[in-house]
Amino acid sequence: MATRIFSGIQPTGTLHIGNYFGAIRNWAALQADHDCVYCIVDYHAITIDIDSKALRAASRAMALDLIACGIDPKRSILFIQSSVPEHTELAWILGCITSYGDLARMTQFKEKSAGRKFISAGLFSYPILQAADILLYKAQGVPVGEDQVQHLELSRRIARRFNARFGEFFPEPEPIVGRGARVMSLADPTQKMSASAGEANTIGVMEEEPSIHKKVRSAVTDTGLVAGEEMSPGVANLFEILELATELSGDSAIVEELRADFKAGKLMYSRLKEVVFDSLMGVLRPIRQRRTELEASGKVEEILAEGTKKARAIARENIARVREMVGL
Ligand code: AMP
Ligand code: TRP
C-alpha cells in the first residue's frame, strides 16, 4: 500500500518562488508514488488577525495556485480545512493530551507572538490543530520546510501519547524535508524570501513578467569580483535559483559555465541575471498558463467539493474510532 502523505499551506498571500521551490514542487513530485492529501489551512490562518472578507477568496485562489503548480486533483485529495470540521474536533481531543509546557516551547509561537498586542489562544494551540490535520488521515509522511520540523516532533509526541493512553491507533508522522531548498530575498539576500518581509522581497509565482524582470535585474550581488573569492550571499542565491529552475529541464551546462566564469573572476552579473530570469520564466510560464485556463473553466469549486467528499470520508471513519477509544 502506498504511504499516506499529508501537508498543509495557509491561504495567506499568493505563492512566491520560495514556497514553490521549497515546498509545493516537492508536494507535486510525491504524487507519483504516494497517496497524497493536501489541505488549505484556513482554520490556521485565523489564529492571527486577518482580513475575513478576503479569506474565502484567498482559499480558492490558493487552490487554483496549487493545481496550476502541479497538484493533480485526479491523483490527490485537495480541500479546504474548514470544510472538514472533524479537524477541530480531533484538535480538541488531542489538546487534552498535550501539555502546556510542550506548546510554550514552540519557536514558531515565540516568533509569531512577539510584539503582538493580542495573542490568541488559537495561536498558542496552533500546533495541536496541525497534529490533528495530520493524524486525522493517519498520514505517515509530511512534506514541510525546515521551520516545521519542531511541529512535526510535537505531532509524533501527541500520537505516541494517544496510543499509550487509549490504544495503538495513529502512526507517528515523519517530516519529509526535501533537498532543503531555501530561497533568499533578492533585495536582501541575508533574509529568507517571505511574504511577511514585504512585496519587494518576494517573487510571486503569478507576478507580472516585467515586474519579475525588474526584481531579478536589480538583485543585490556585491560590488567587485575577485577571482578565487567566496560568493556573496546575493550571488549564491542567484545560483541557487538558477539550479532550482534548471533542475527539471536538465539544462545544467549553462550553470556549469557560469560557475566556471565566477571562479575565473570573469562572471558578468548582468548575464547571470538574464539567465536566471529566462530559466525562471521557463518554469513559471506553463504554471500561469494552467492557472488562467483553470480559472476560466470555473471548475475549482467542483474540484474542492470532490476533495472535501473524499477527505471527509476518511476523517469520519477515523474520528468515529477515536471517539470510541476515548469514551465519548
Ligand atoms: P509560509 O508561507 O512561510 O508558511 O511557507 C509555506 C511553505 O513554503 C513552507 O513549507 C515553507 O517551508 C516554504 N517556504 C517558505 N518560504 C520559503 C523560502 N524562502 N525558501 C524555501 N521554502 C520556503
Ligand atoms: N504550519 C504549517 C506552515 O506554517 C501549515 C500546516 C498546517 C501544516 N497544518 C499542517 C503543514 C499539517 C503540514 C501538515 O507552513
XYZ file of C-alpha atoms and ligand atoms in Angstrom:
366
model
C 0.000 0.000 0.000
C 1.266 3.453 -0.877
C 2.286 5.641 2.018
C -0.189 8.332 3.001
C 1.204 11.865 2.776
C -0.400 14.961 4.290
C 0.603 18.586 4.068
C -0.994 21.976 4.538
C -0.454 25.562 3.491
C -2.069 28.732 4.788
C -4.160 30.727 2.329
C -2.365 33.915 3.241
C -0.853 35.839 0.379
C -0.005 34.497 -3.027
C 2.636 31.856 -3.625
C 6.198 33.048 -4.102
C 9.047 31.118 -5.684
C 10.352 30.199 -2.199
C 7.068 28.392 -1.484
C 7.167 26.780 -4.905
C 10.770 25.505 -4.885
C 10.860 24.853 -1.141
C 7.522 23.119 -0.742
C 4.922 22.832 -3.495
C 7.166 21.291 -6.136
C 8.008 18.598 -3.608
C 4.299 18.022 -2.935
C 3.707 17.557 -6.652
C 6.608 15.115 -7.022
C 5.349 12.942 -4.163
C 2.118 12.266 -6.035
C 3.918 9.837 -8.332
C 4.094 7.084 -5.739
C 2.130 8.178 -2.658
C -1.416 8.634 -1.569
C -1.436 12.406 -1.013
C -3.819 14.623 0.931
C -3.205 18.382 0.555
C -5.034 20.956 2.570
C -5.503 24.725 2.505
C -5.461 25.515 6.216
C -7.892 28.374 6.742
C -8.519 27.491 10.415
C -4.803 28.115 10.973
C -4.996 31.409 9.091
C -7.476 32.884 11.602
C -5.099 32.423 14.553
C -3.906 35.939 13.802
C -5.958 38.949 12.867
C -6.555 38.708 9.131
C -8.985 40.187 6.649
C -12.077 37.948 6.977
C -13.712 39.463 3.919
C -10.821 38.309 1.781
C -10.255 34.867 3.338
C -12.754 32.828 1.331
C -11.457 34.195 -1.943
C -7.857 33.666 -0.788
C -8.531 29.993 -0.029
C -9.982 29.476 -3.502
C -7.106 31.389 -5.091
C -4.662 29.131 -3.254
C -6.456 26.078 -4.653
C -6.010 27.471 -8.175
C -2.339 28.178 -7.482
C -1.713 24.678 -6.148
C -3.389 22.946 -9.072
C -1.508 25.182 -11.515
C 1.732 24.229 -9.730
C 1.055 20.563 -10.381
C -1.170 19.283 -7.582
C -3.397 16.948 -9.538
C -6.894 16.560 -8.084
C -7.318 13.316 -10.001
C -4.455 11.737 -8.095
C -4.516 13.630 -4.789
C -7.119 14.879 -2.382
C -7.178 18.696 -2.325
C -9.545 20.526 0.015
C -10.064 23.449 2.356
C -9.571 22.586 6.036
C -12.751 24.231 7.379
C -14.897 22.139 5.029
C -13.968 19.116 7.151
C -14.963 20.064 10.724
C -13.513 16.806 12.087
C -10.156 18.648 12.136
C -11.294 20.852 15.005
C -12.991 18.000 16.812
C -9.812 15.939 16.800
C -7.812 19.028 17.770
C -9.883 19.377 20.936
C -9.294 15.764 21.897
C -5.568 15.968 21.170
C -5.382 19.246 23.093
C -6.421 17.329 26.171
C -3.335 15.127 25.962
C -0.870 17.904 25.057
C 0.965 19.718 27.802
C 1.137 23.467 28.213
C 4.909 23.180 28.502
C 5.221 21.476 25.119
C 3.314 24.284 23.423
C 5.216 27.021 25.235
C 8.466 25.654 23.773
C 7.424 26.090 20.131
C 9.728 28.559 18.421
C 7.140 29.487 15.793
C 4.780 30.563 18.570
C 7.504 32.650 20.171
C 8.258 34.312 16.840
C 4.655 34.885 15.817
C 3.529 36.178 19.196
C 6.469 38.530 19.716
C 5.399 42.150 19.524
C 1.700 41.321 19.165
C -0.757 43.194 21.401
C -3.339 40.436 21.269
C -2.081 36.857 21.397
C -4.909 34.414 20.757
C -5.246 31.033 22.444
C -5.608 29.744 18.892
C -2.108 30.916 18.043
C -0.806 29.084 21.099
C -2.608 25.831 20.283
C -1.852 26.093 16.544
C 0.460 23.024 16.634
C -2.330 20.878 18.121
C -4.552 21.666 15.140
C -1.608 20.856 12.893
C -1.180 17.482 14.616
C -4.932 16.873 14.187
C -4.679 17.669 10.443
C -2.027 15.021 10.017
C -3.307 12.343 12.389
C -6.903 12.587 11.162
C -5.700 10.958 7.938
C -3.223 8.681 9.721
C -0.526 10.181 7.492
C 2.965 8.709 7.708
C 4.871 11.385 5.789
C 4.605 15.169 5.905
C 6.484 17.290 3.359
C 7.403 20.542 5.132
C 10.122 23.132 5.326
C 12.837 23.035 7.979
C 10.852 25.530 10.082
C 8.060 22.975 10.641
C 10.231 20.135 11.946
C 9.575 21.099 15.563
C 5.815 20.989 14.992
C 6.221 17.535 13.488
C 8.139 16.361 16.545
C 5.229 17.508 18.659
C 2.780 15.701 16.361
C 4.730 12.489 16.902
C 4.738 13.030 20.631
C 0.981 13.548 20.626
C 0.476 10.390 18.530
C 2.615 8.395 20.971
C 0.731 9.752 23.945
C -2.630 8.946 22.378
C -1.519 5.417 21.522
C -0.135 4.835 25.007
C -3.238 6.132 26.706
C -6.068 4.851 24.518
C -4.541 2.067 22.432
C -2.427 1.832 19.296
C -4.075 3.883 16.549
C -2.009 6.670 14.995
C 1.212 6.160 13.005
C 3.997 8.559 14.030
C 4.306 11.028 11.132
C 7.784 11.721 9.753
C 8.799 15.039 8.174
C 9.953 14.908 4.549
C 12.257 17.879 4.202
C 13.227 17.513 0.520
C 16.572 18.855 -0.541
C 16.202 21.768 1.825
C 15.849 24.446 -0.809
C 15.921 27.839 0.769
C 15.336 30.827 -1.448
C 16.546 34.162 -0.091
C 15.189 37.624 -0.834
C 16.739 39.188 -3.929
C 16.561 42.643 -2.380
C 18.169 41.497 0.881
C 19.876 38.124 0.372
C 20.644 37.776 4.079
C 16.967 37.106 4.797
C 14.625 34.351 3.639
C 12.176 35.193 0.879
C 8.997 35.660 2.824
C 5.627 37.267 2.260
C 5.813 38.981 5.628
C 9.015 40.809 4.645
C 7.093 42.813 2.042
C 6.463 42.676 -1.680
C 9.928 43.887 -2.676
C 11.425 40.779 -1.072
C 9.397 38.182 -2.928
C 8.930 36.996 -6.483
C 5.375 35.808 -6.961
C 4.715 32.688 -8.988
C 1.919 34.631 -10.733
C 3.631 38.033 -10.708
C 3.727 40.064 -13.934
C 6.748 39.253 -16.059
C 8.131 42.824 -16.337
C 7.976 43.152 -12.564
C 9.912 39.900 -12.077
C 12.431 41.018 -14.675
C 12.990 44.244 -12.795
C 13.464 42.472 -9.455
C 15.948 39.985 -10.900
C 17.895 42.722 -12.703
C 18.184 44.772 -9.543
C 19.029 41.809 -7.272
C 21.739 42.672 -4.749
C 25.034 40.975 -5.704
C 28.231 42.571 -4.469
C 30.490 45.374 -5.505
C 33.531 43.897 -7.120
C 34.513 40.402 -8.183
C 37.914 38.953 -7.416
C 38.975 35.552 -8.759
C 39.057 32.877 -6.050
C 36.928 34.838 -3.623
C 33.889 33.394 -1.905
C 30.460 34.076 -3.318
C 28.444 36.829 -1.719
C 25.002 35.773 -0.389
C 23.265 37.538 -3.292
C 25.277 35.752 -5.982
C 24.921 32.408 -4.192
C 21.156 32.946 -4.098
C 21.011 33.667 -7.833
C 22.910 30.439 -8.479
C 20.562 28.579 -6.134
C 17.514 29.875 -8.021
C 19.178 29.002 -11.317
C 19.859 25.467 -10.133
C 16.316 25.011 -8.886
C 14.895 26.374 -12.125
C 17.044 24.160 -14.349
C 16.780 21.018 -12.200
C 13.922 19.569 -14.212
C 14.860 20.825 -17.658
C 18.290 19.207 -17.237
C 19.860 22.415 -18.519
C 22.906 22.147 -16.284
C 25.559 23.103 -18.890
C 24.783 26.795 -18.518
C 25.045 26.579 -14.722
C 28.472 24.945 -15.006
C 29.622 27.574 -17.486
C 28.547 30.458 -15.250
C 30.125 28.827 -12.208
C 33.407 28.471 -14.093
C 33.191 32.131 -15.104
C 32.695 33.049 -11.465
C 35.747 31.049 -10.365
C 37.823 32.706 -13.043
C 36.661 36.116 -11.845
C 35.069 37.000 -15.153
C 31.386 36.479 -14.494
C 29.161 39.292 -15.691
C 26.390 39.652 -13.137
C 24.131 41.170 -15.779
C 24.470 37.956 -17.780
C 23.857 35.753 -14.732
C 20.698 37.713 -14.002
C 19.389 37.387 -17.561
C 19.971 33.621 -17.476
C 18.261 33.362 -14.076
C 15.312 35.354 -15.396
C 14.961 33.232 -18.545
C 15.207 29.927 -16.670
C 12.773 31.082 -14.025
C 10.222 32.181 -16.616
C 10.664 28.807 -18.307
C 9.346 27.264 -15.083
C 6.693 29.883 -14.334
C 5.105 30.384 -17.771
C 3.396 26.980 -18.004
C 2.154 27.372 -14.414
C 0.495 30.691 -15.278
C -0.964 29.225 -18.443
C -2.575 26.407 -16.449
C -3.862 28.826 -13.836
C -5.512 31.062 -16.422
C -7.174 28.084 -18.103
C -8.367 26.618 -14.848
C -9.772 29.889 -13.586
C -11.639 30.412 -16.858
C -13.085 26.899 -16.684
C -14.772 27.700 -13.357
C -14.061 24.168 -12.143
C -12.326 24.929 -8.868
C -15.481 24.736 -6.725
C -16.272 21.338 -8.155
C -12.722 20.117 -7.557
C -12.783 21.310 -3.954
C -16.209 19.742 -3.332
C -14.892 16.440 -4.622
C -11.778 16.763 -2.411
C -13.924 17.528 0.623
C -16.048 14.455 -0.025
C -13.018 12.182 -0.180
C -11.270 13.795 2.800
C -14.415 13.696 4.887
C -14.980 10.000 4.238
C -11.559 9.226 5.753
C -11.969 11.791 8.534
C -15.377 10.486 9.590
C -14.189 6.911 9.823
C -11.135 7.823 11.897
C -12.895 10.241 14.221
C -15.589 7.634 14.934
C -12.881 5.241 16.056
C -11.186 7.956 18.149
C -14.472 8.821 19.894
C -14.937 5.179 20.760
C -11.407 4.806 22.100
C -11.628 7.963 24.196
C -15.042 7.019 25.590
C -17.101 9.788 24.038
P 4.953 30.071 4.645
O 4.303 30.875 3.591
O 6.162 30.731 5.247
O 4.004 29.495 5.655
O 5.558 28.806 3.902
C 4.802 27.807 3.220
C 5.761 26.715 2.794
O 6.780 27.216 1.912
C 6.523 26.072 3.976
O 6.662 24.682 3.748
C 7.860 26.747 3.940
O 8.884 25.960 4.483
C 8.084 27.003 2.451
N 8.883 28.233 2.264
C 8.514 29.499 2.627
N 9.461 30.403 2.295
C 10.476 29.708 1.730
C 11.750 30.076 1.176
N 12.160 31.340 1.136
N 12.534 29.096 0.688
C 12.123 27.816 0.702
N 10.932 27.396 1.203
C 10.112 28.315 1.708
N 2.069 25.151 9.979
C 2.290 24.933 8.565
C 3.070 26.137 7.985
O 3.061 27.196 8.566
C 0.980 24.755 7.839
C 0.279 23.490 8.254
C -0.893 23.409 8.933
C 0.707 22.169 8.008
N -1.245 22.099 9.109
C -0.291 21.325 8.575
C 1.828 21.621 7.395
C -0.159 19.939 8.537
C 1.947 20.229 7.352
C 0.959 19.404 7.926
O 3.669 26.006 6.926
